[in-house]
Structures are given as structure tokens and as C-alpha cells.
Tab-separated table of C-alpha atoms in Angstrom:
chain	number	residue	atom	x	y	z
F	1	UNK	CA	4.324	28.528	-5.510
F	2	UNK	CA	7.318	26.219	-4.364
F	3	UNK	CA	10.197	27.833	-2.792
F	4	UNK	CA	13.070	28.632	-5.061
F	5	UNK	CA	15.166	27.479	-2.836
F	6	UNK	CA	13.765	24.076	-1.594
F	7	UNK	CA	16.044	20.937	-1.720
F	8	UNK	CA	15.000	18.629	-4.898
F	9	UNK	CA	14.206	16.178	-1.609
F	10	UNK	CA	11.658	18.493	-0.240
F	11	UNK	CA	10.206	19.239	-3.353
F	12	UNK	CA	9.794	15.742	-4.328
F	13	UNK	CA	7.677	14.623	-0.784
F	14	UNK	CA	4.970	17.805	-1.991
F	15	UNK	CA	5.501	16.350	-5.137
F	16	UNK	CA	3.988	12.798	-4.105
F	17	UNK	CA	1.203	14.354	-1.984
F	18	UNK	CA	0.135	16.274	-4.941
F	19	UNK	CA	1.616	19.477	-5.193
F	20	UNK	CA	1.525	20.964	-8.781
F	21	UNK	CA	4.163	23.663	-7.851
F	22	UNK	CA	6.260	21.151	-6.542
F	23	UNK	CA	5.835	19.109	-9.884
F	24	UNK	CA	6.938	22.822	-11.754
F	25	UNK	CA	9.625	23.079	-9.713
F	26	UNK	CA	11.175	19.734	-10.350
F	27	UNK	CA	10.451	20.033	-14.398
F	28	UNK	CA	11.879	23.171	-14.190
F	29	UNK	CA	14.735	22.330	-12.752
F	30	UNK	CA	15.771	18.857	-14.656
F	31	UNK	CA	14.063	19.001	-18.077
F	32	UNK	CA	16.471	20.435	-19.810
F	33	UNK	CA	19.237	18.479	-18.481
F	34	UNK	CA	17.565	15.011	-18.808
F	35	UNK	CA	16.480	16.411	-22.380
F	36	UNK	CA	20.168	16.787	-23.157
F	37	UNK	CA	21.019	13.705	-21.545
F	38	UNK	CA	19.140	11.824	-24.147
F	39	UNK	CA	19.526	13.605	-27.361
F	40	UNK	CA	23.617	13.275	-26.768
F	41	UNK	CA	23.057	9.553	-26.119
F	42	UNK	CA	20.175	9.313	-28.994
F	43	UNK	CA	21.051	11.916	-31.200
F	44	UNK	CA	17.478	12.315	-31.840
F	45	UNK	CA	15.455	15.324	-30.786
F	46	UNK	CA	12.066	12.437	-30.708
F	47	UNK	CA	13.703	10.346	-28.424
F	48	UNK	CA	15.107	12.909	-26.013
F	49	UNK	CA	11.318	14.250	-25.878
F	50	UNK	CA	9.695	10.835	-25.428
F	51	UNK	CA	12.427	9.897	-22.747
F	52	UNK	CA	12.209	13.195	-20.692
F	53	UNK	CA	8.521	12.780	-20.930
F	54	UNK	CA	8.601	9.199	-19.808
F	55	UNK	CA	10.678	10.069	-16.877
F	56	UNK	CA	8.556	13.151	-15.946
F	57	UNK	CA	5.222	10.727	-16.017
F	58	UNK	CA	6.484	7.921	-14.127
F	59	UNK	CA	6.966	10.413	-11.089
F	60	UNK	CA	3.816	11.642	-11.151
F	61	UNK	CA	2.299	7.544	-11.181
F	62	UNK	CA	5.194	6.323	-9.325
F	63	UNK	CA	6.115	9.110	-6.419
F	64	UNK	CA	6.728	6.352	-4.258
F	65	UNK	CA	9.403	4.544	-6.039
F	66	UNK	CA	11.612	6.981	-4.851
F	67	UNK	CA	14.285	5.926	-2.321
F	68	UNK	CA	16.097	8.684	-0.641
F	69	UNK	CA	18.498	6.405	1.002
F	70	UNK	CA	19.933	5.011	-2.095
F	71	UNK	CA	20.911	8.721	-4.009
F	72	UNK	CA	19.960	12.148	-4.830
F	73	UNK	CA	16.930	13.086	-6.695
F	74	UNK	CA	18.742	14.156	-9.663
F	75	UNK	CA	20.745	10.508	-9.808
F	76	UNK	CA	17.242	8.352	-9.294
F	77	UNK	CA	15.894	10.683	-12.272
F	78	UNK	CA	18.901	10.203	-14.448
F	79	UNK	CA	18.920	6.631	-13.676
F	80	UNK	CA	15.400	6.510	-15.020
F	81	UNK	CA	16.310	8.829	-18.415
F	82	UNK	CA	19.389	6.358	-18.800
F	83	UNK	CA	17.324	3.145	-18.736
F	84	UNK	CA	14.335	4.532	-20.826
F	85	UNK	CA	17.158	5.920	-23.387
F	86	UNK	CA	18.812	2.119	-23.637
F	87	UNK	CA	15.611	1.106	-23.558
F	88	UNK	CA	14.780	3.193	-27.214
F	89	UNK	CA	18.155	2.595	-28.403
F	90	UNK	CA	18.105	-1.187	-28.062
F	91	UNK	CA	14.315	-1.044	-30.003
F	92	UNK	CA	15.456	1.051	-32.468
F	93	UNK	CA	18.792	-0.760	-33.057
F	94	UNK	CA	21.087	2.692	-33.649
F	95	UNK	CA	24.025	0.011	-35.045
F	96	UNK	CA	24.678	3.167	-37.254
F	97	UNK	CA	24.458	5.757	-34.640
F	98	UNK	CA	25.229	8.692	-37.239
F	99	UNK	CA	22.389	11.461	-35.824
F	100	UNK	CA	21.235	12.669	-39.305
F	101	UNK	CA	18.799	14.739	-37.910
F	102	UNK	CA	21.836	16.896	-36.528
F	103	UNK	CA	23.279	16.984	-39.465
F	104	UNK	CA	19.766	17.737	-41.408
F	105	UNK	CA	19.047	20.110	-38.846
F	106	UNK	CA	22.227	22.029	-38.665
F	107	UNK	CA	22.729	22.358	-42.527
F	108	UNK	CA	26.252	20.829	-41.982
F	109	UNK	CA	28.306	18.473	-44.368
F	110	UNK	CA	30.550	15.755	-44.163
F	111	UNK	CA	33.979	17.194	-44.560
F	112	UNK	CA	37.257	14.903	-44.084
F	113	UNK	CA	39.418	17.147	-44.795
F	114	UNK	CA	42.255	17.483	-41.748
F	115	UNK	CA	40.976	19.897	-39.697
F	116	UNK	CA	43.322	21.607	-36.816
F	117	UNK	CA	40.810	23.838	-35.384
F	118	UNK	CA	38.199	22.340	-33.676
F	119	UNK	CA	35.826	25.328	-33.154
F	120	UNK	CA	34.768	24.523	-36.714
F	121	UNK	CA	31.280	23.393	-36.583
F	122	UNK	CA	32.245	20.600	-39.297
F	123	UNK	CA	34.271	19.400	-36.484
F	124	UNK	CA	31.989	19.507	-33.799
F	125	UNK	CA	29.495	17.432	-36.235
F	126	UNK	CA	32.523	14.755	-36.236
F	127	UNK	CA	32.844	14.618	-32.732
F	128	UNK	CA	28.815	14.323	-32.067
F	129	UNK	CA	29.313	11.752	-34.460
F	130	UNK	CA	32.640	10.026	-32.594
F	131	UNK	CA	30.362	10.326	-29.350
F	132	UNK	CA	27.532	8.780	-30.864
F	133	UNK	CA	29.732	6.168	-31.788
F	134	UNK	CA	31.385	5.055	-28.939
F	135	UNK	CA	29.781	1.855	-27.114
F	136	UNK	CA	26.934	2.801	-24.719
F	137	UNK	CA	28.935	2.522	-21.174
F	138	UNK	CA	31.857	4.848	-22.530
F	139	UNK	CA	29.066	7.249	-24.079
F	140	UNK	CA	27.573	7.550	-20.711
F	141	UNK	CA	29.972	8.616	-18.379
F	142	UNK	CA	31.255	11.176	-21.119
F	143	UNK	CA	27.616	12.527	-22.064
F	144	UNK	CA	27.268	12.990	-17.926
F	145	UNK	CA	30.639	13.895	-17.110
F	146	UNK	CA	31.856	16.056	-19.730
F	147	UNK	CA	28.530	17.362	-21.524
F	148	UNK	CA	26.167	17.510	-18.490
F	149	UNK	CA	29.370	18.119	-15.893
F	150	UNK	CA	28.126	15.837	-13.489
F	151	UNK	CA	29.830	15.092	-10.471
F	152	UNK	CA	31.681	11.630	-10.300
F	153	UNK	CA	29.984	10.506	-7.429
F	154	UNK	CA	26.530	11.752	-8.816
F	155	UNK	CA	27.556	9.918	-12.165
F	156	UNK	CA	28.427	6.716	-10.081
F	157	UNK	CA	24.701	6.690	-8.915
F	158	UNK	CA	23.500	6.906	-12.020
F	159	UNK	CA	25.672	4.787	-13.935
F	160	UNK	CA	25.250	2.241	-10.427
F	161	UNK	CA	29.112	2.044	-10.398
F	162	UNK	CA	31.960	3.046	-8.317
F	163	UNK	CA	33.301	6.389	-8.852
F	164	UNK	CA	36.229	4.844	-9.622
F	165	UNK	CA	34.689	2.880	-12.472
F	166	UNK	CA	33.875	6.362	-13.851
F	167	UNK	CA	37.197	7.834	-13.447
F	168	UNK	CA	38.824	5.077	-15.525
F	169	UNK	CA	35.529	4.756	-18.135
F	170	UNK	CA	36.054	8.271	-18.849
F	171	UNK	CA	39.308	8.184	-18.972
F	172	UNK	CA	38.727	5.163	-21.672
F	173	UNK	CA	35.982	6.989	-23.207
F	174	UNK	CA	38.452	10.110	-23.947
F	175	UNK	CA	41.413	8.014	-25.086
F	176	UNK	CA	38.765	6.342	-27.669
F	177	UNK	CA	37.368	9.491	-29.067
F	178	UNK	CA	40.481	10.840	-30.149
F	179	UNK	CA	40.979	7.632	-31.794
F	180	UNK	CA	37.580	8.165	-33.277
F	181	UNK	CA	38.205	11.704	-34.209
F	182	UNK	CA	41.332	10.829	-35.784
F	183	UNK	CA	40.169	7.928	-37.762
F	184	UNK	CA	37.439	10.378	-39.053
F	185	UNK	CA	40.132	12.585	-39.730
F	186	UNK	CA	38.666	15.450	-38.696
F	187	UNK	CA	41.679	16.488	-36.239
F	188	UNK	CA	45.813	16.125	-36.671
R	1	UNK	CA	46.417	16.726	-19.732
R	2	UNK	CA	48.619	17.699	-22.993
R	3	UNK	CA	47.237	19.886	-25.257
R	4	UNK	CA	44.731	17.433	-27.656
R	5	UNK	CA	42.958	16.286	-23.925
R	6	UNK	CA	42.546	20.246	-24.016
R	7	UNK	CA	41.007	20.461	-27.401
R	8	UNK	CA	38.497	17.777	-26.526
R	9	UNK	CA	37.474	19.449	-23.513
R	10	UNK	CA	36.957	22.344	-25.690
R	11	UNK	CA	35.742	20.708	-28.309
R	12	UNK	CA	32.692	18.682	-25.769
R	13	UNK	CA	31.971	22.200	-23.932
R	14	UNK	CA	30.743	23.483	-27.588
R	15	UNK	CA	29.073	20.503	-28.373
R	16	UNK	CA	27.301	20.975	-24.942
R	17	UNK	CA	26.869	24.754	-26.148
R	18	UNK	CA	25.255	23.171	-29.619
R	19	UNK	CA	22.483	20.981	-27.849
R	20	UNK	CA	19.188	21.798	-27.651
R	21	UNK	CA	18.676	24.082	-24.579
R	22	UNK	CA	15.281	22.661	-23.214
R	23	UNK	CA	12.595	20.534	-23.936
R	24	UNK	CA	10.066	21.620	-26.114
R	25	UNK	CA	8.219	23.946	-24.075
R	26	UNK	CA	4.710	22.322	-24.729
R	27	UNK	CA	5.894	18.949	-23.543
R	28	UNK	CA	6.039	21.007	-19.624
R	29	UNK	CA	1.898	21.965	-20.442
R	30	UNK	CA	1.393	18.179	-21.202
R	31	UNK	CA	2.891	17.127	-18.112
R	32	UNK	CA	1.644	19.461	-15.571
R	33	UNK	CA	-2.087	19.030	-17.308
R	34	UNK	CA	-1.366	15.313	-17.064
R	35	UNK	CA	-0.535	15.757	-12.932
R	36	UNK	CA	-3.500	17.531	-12.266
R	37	UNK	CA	-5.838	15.244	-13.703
R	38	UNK	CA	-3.639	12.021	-12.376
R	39	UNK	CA	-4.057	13.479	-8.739
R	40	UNK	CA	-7.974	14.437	-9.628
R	41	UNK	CA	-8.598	11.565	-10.583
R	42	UNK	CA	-6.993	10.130	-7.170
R	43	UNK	CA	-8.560	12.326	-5.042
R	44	UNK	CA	-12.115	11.514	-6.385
R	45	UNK	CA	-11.078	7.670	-5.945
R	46	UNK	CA	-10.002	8.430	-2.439
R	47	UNK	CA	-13.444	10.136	-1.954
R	48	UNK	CA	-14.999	7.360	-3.296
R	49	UNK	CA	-13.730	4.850	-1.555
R	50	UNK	CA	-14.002	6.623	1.662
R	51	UNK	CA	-17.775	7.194	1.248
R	52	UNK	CA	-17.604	3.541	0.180
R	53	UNK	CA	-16.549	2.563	3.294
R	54	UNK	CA	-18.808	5.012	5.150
R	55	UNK	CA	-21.805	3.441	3.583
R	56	UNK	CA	-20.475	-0.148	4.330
R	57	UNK	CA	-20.179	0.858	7.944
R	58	UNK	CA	-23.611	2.426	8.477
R	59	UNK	CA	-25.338	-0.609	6.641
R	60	UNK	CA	-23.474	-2.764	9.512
R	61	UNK	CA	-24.112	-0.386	12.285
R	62	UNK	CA	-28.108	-0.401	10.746
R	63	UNK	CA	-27.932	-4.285	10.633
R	64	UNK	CA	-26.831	-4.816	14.061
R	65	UNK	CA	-29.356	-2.616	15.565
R	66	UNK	CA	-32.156	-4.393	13.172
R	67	UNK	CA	-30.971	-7.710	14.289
R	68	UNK	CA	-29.101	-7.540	17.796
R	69	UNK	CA	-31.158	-9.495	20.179
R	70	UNK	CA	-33.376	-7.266	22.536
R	71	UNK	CA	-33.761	-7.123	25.934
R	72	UNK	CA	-36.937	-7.617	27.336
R	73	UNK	CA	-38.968	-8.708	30.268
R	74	UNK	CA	-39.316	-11.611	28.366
R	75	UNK	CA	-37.107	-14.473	29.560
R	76	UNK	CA	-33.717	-15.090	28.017
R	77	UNK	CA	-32.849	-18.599	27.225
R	78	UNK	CA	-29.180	-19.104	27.578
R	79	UNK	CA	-27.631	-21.699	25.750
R	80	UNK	CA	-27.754	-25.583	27.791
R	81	UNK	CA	-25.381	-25.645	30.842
R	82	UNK	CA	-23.946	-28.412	32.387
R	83	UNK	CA	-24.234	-28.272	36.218
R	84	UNK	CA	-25.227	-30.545	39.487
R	85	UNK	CA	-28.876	-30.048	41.137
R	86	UNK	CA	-28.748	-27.247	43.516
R	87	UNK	CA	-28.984	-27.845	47.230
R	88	UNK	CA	-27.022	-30.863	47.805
R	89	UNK	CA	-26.554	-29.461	51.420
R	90	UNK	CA	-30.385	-29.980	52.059
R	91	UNK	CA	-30.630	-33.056	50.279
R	92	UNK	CA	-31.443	-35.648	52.824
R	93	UNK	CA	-28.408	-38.375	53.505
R	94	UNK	CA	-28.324	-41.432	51.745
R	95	UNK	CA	-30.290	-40.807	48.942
R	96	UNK	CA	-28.799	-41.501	45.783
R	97	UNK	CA	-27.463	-38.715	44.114
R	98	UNK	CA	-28.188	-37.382	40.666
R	99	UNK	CA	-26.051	-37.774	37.734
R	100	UNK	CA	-25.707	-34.131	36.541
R	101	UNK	CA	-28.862	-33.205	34.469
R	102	UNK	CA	-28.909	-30.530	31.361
R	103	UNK	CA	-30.301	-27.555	32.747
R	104	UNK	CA	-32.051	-24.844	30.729
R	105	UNK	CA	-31.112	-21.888	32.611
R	106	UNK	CA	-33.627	-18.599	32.327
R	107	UNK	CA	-32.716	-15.949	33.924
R	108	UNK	CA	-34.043	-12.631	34.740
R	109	UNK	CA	-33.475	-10.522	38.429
R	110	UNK	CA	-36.266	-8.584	37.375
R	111	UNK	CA	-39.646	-8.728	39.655
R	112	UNK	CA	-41.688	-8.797	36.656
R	113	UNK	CA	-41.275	-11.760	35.112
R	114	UNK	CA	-41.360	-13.824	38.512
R	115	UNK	CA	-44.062	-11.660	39.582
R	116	UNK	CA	-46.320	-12.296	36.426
R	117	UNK	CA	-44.734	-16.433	36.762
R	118	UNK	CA	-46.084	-16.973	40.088
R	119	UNK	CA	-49.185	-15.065	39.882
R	120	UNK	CA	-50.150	-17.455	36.365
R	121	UNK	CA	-48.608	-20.773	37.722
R	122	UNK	CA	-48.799	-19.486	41.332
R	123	UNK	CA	-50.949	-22.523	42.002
R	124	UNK	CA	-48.419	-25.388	40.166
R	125	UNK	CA	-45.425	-24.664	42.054
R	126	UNK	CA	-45.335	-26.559	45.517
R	127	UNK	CA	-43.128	-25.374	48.239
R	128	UNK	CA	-40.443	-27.572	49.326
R	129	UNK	CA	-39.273	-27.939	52.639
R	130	UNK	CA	-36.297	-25.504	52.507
R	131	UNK	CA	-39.067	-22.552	51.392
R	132	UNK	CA	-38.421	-19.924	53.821
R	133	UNK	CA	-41.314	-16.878	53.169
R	134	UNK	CA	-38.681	-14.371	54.416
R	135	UNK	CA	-36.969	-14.621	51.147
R	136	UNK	CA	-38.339	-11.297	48.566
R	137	UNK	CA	-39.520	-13.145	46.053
R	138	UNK	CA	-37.304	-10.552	43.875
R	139	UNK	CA	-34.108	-12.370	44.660
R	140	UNK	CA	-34.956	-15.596	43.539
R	141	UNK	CA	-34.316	-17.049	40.204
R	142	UNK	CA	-35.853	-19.603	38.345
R	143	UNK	CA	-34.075	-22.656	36.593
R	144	UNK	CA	-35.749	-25.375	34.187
R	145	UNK	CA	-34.117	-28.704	35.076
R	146	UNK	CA	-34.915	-31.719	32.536
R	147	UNK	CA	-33.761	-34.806	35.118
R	148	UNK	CA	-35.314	-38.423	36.313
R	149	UNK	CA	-38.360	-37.807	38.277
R	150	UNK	CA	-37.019	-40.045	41.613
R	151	UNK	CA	-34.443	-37.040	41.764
R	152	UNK	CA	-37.310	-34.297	43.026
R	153	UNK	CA	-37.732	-36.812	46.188
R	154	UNK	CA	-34.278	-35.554	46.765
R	155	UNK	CA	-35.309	-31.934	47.311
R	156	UNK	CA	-38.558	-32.759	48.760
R	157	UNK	CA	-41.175	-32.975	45.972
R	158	UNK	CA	-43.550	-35.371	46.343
R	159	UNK	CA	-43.486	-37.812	43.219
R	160	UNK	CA	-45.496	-40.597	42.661
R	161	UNK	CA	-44.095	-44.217	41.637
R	162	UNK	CA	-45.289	-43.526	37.688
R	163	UNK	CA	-43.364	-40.363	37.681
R	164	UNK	CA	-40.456	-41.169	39.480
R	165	UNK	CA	-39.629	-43.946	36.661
R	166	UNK	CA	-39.702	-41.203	33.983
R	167	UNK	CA	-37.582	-38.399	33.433
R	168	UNK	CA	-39.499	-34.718	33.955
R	169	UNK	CA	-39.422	-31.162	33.413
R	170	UNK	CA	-39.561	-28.939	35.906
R	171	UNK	CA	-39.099	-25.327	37.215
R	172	UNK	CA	-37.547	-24.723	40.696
R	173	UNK	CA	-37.236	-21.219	42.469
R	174	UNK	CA	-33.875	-20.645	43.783
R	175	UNK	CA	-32.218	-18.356	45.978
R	176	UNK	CA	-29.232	-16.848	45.520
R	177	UNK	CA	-27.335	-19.210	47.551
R	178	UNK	CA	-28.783	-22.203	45.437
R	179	UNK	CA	-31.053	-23.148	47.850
R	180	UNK	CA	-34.430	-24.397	45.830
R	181	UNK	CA	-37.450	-22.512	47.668
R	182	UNK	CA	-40.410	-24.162	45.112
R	183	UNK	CA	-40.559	-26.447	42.519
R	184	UNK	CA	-43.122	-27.200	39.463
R	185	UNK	CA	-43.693	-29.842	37.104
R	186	UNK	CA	-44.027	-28.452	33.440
R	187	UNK	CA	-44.407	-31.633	31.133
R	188	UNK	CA	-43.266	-35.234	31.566
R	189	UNK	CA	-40.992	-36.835	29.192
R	190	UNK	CA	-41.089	-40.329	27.867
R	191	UNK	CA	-39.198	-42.534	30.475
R	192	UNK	CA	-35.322	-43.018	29.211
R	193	UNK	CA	-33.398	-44.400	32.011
R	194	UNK	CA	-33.405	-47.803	32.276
């Protein structure tokens, strides 16, 4: 069994000599995240699965493509999730990015009444909406930064930008979903 | 941050709380199955390839024992040399000297082979004047020289007027030094010069 407490680095050389542990290890540890990572930028629990396992497959046919110099293992597999994701969503053309599997899938109802509170889960389907909505680059940096509470500098690997560029695209990103929210009128 | 940036944070940390915790968990049993056979199927290429190579070596190593040349008592002809006569030191004055003649060179230090020469053409090869009997015959070494017949006067073989027009083929014993101890004619060739 891989140590617990290997560095993702470490893990990932066993990885590309063939360790299965190492492999465990690694899915263990950044499944669930890159999972998330794609269903807030899909919506779509299919797309999320197909990009996670995407990600997860190239590593074990690709170990090599790996480049420790240029990031952490957790940016280059990110970076990977992001493109496959873009990838989907520019097939699929989401113009309409409403996820109405969410909706299907969390019994919830379109409500546009103004709503103060926004522990309400009618609200929180508005705001998956208003994220969902919001052009790709400004979706990014808030599904990493705020859902996924990446790091800026992590994010800036990811995203191949300055951390700076994330500081002000999230900034953006914020200022635009409140718009969003409010034009919804789901919040005051 | 004023209190609707708070909201939002709020509001995104539920969202976050909403989302599906993992993948589904048969999606990890895909994966690792697919790993395992990927590197099986790697390491049995590897092998492959390895025994591939292992095969392709032996089949060389076989073919150059089959084929290398072997090394016998036998003479070994050496490719055509370009060189002078030996002996131009006893070569008498004045006599014209030879243009520089292909030589077939056969060499062999071995006693055997000169042994079993001279005792079968024993009786064709005339001693010149430099012969000295002190010499083993071990240390000598026998040359094939294809040249114009007048050029044997040169080192003391007598050559009629018929031959010396043509050009010959001959044996000489020499010693280490160069020194030609014996000489024999093996075939004459059409006559070229001139």
C-alpha cells in the first residue's frame, strides 16, 4: 500500500512505473474534487463522470506527460479536467446552461419570488443556475476558487494565468453573479 | 466585503455542500482494472520485445560463427598489395629496376604449411644467390609476385630470353628482413609489356 503520507509528486513517479497503490492513492485523493470541478462547470453528473474518467485514463497512458517543473500535480490534473470539460461543453453547445438534471434531481422549482434568505434551497438552485451562466473564464476561477477553495496561485496554474488575473476574474466573476442573482430575482 | 459579498460566500459554500461528494464509486473499479491490464499488457510487450531482441542477437552471434572465416593451416590470401620487389639491397647495380608489381601476399609463420610447400615443390624452387642455409626455414615467408620475367635476373634467377619477354608468376621465400632466399616459377602469363 502507498504511504498516506507521500507527496502527490512521489506518488505520481510509482504511479508511471506501475504502481497500482500509487494509482489508488492519487484517485483517492483527487476524484472527488475533479468530479466536482466538472459537474459545477457542466452541471451534468455524465459529464463530470466522463471528464474525471478521462483525466484518470490519460495518466495511466500518458505518465510521462507530466512536467514537474511547470506545477503541482493537482494543477497539471485540473488543467487536464478543465480542457476535457471545455472540450464537452463546446460539443455539446450548453448556450442554455440551465442544469436540469439538478433541478430534476433535487425535486426543486423555479421560484422568482424575492427571496432574502439565501439558505433556501430555491435559492441555491438560482445561484447554480447564475454560475452556470456566467461565461466560461469567470465560471472557472469561481468554481476553483470559491467552490473547490483553491489557492490563487494553484488556480493560476490551472487557469495558465497570473494570479493576478485570478484575483481580478474573481473579483469580476462575483460582481456578475450578484447581477445574475438579482436579475433572477432570487435575492434583494 | 459588505454584507451581500458575505451572503455569496455563504451562499457558494452550500452550493459546494450540495454537490455530489465523489465520483461514482464504480468508476474507481473501472479505472484501477483498466491500470492493471494497461501495465500487463506493457509488461508482456516489454517481455516480448526483449526476448525479441534476445533471439535477434543469438541468430547473429550463430551467423557469425557459421560464417566467420576460419583459421587454418591452409594459406590465407590477403587482399592485392601494392609494394616494390624485396631485396633491392642485393639487387646487382645497374640493372633496371622494376616498376612496382601486384603482389599476392600469403602468409602463414606456421612450419606447416612451408614445411608441407617445400617438401611438394621442394624440387621447383631454385636458390638464389642471397640463400643462406642458416636461416630456419620457420622464419621465412612466402610471397606470390605476378611481375615481367627480365625482373627475376634482378634477384638472381636464371630466365631464359622467351621468359624474360613475358610477365610470370612466381613464389619467392623471404626472410624476415626481405631478403628473398628461393624463388619458383608457378605459371607464365601471356606477355603484356611492350
Amino acid at each position: 500500500m502507498a504511504e498516506p503520507n507521500l507527496v502527490d509528486q512521489d506518488l505520481y513517479r510509482q504511479l508511471a512505473k506501475g504502481s497500482e497503490e500509487a494509482f489508488s492513492a492519487l484517485y483517492e485523493r483527487y476524484q472527488a474534487r475533479l468530479f466536482r470541478f466538472a459537474w459545477h462547470m457542466s452541471g451534468n453528473s455524465a459529464t463530470a463522470e466522463d471528464v474525471t474518467q478521462e483525466v484518470f485514463m490519460l495518466l495511466i497512458r500518458n505518465p510521462g506527460n507530466y512536467d514537474r517543473a511547470k506545477g503541482s500535480v493537482a494543477g497539471y490534473l485540473f488543467g487536464i479536467a478543465r480542457n476535457l470539460t471545455r472540450r464537452r461543453l463546446d460539443r455539446t453547445r450548453l448556450d442554455e446552461p440551465l442544469a436540469e438534471e439538478w433541478m430534476e434531481g433535487n425535486g426543486l422549482t423555479s421560484d422568482t419570488d424575492m427571496l432574502a434568505d439565501l439558505a433556501r434551497v430555491e435559492l441555491l438552485e438560482c445561484l447554480q443556475k447564475a454560475v452556470l451562466g456566467l461565461p466560461e473564464q469567470y465560471r472557472e476561477v469561481i468554481v476553483l476558487c470559491d467552490l473547490e477553495e483553491m489557492s490563487y496561485p494553484d488556480a493560476a496554474v490551472v487557469l495558465e494565468c497570473p494570479p493576478g488575473t485570478i484575483s481580478s476574474r474573481l473579483h469580476r466573476a462575483r460582481l456578475m453573479l450578484k447581477a445574475r442573482l438579482q436579475c433572477q430575482g432570487c435575492v434583494k | 466585503m459588505n454584507q451581500s459579498d458575505n451572503r455569496l460566500s455563504a451562499a457558494l459554500r452550500r452550493l459546494r455542500a450540495i454537490a455530489p461528494g465523489s465520483a461514482p464509486p464504480a468508476l474507481g473499479d473501472t479505472l484501477k482494472g483498466e491500470f492493471r491490464r494497461y501495465h500487463l499488457r506493457r509488461r508482456r510487450d516489454r517481455n516480448a520485445r526483449i526476448l525479441l531482441a534476445a533471439a535477434c542477437l543469438a541468430a547473429s552471434v550463430g551467423a557469425f560463427l557459421i560464417l566467420r572465416p576460419r583459421t587454418s593451416n591452409t594459406a590465407a590470401i590477403h587482399e592485392p598489395i601494392q609494394t616494390t620487389l624485396p631485396s633491392k639491397a642485393n639487387v646487382s647495380a645497374g640493372a633496371t629496376e622494376p616498376k612496382p608489381t601486384q603482389l599476392r601476399t600469403v602468409r602463414n609463420h606456421g612450419s606447416n604449411r612451408i614445411r608441407k610447400s617445400s617438401a611438394s615443390a621442394a624440387d621447383r624452387f631454385v636458390a638464389l644467390p642471397t640463400f643462406d642455409p642458416a636461416i630456419p626455414i620457420d622464419h621465412l615467408e612466402m610471397v606470390r609476385v605476378d611481375l615481367p620475367g627480365r625482373a627475376l635476373r634482378l634477384v638472381g634467377f636464371p630466365v631464359s630470353e622467351e621468359v624474360a619477354d613475358r610477365r610470370v608468376v612466381a613464389d619467392v621465400l623471404l626472410a624476415q628482413d626481405g631478403t628473398p632466399y628461393a624463388l619458383r616459377l608457378v605459371q607464365n602469363s601471356s606477355n603484356k609489356e611492350q
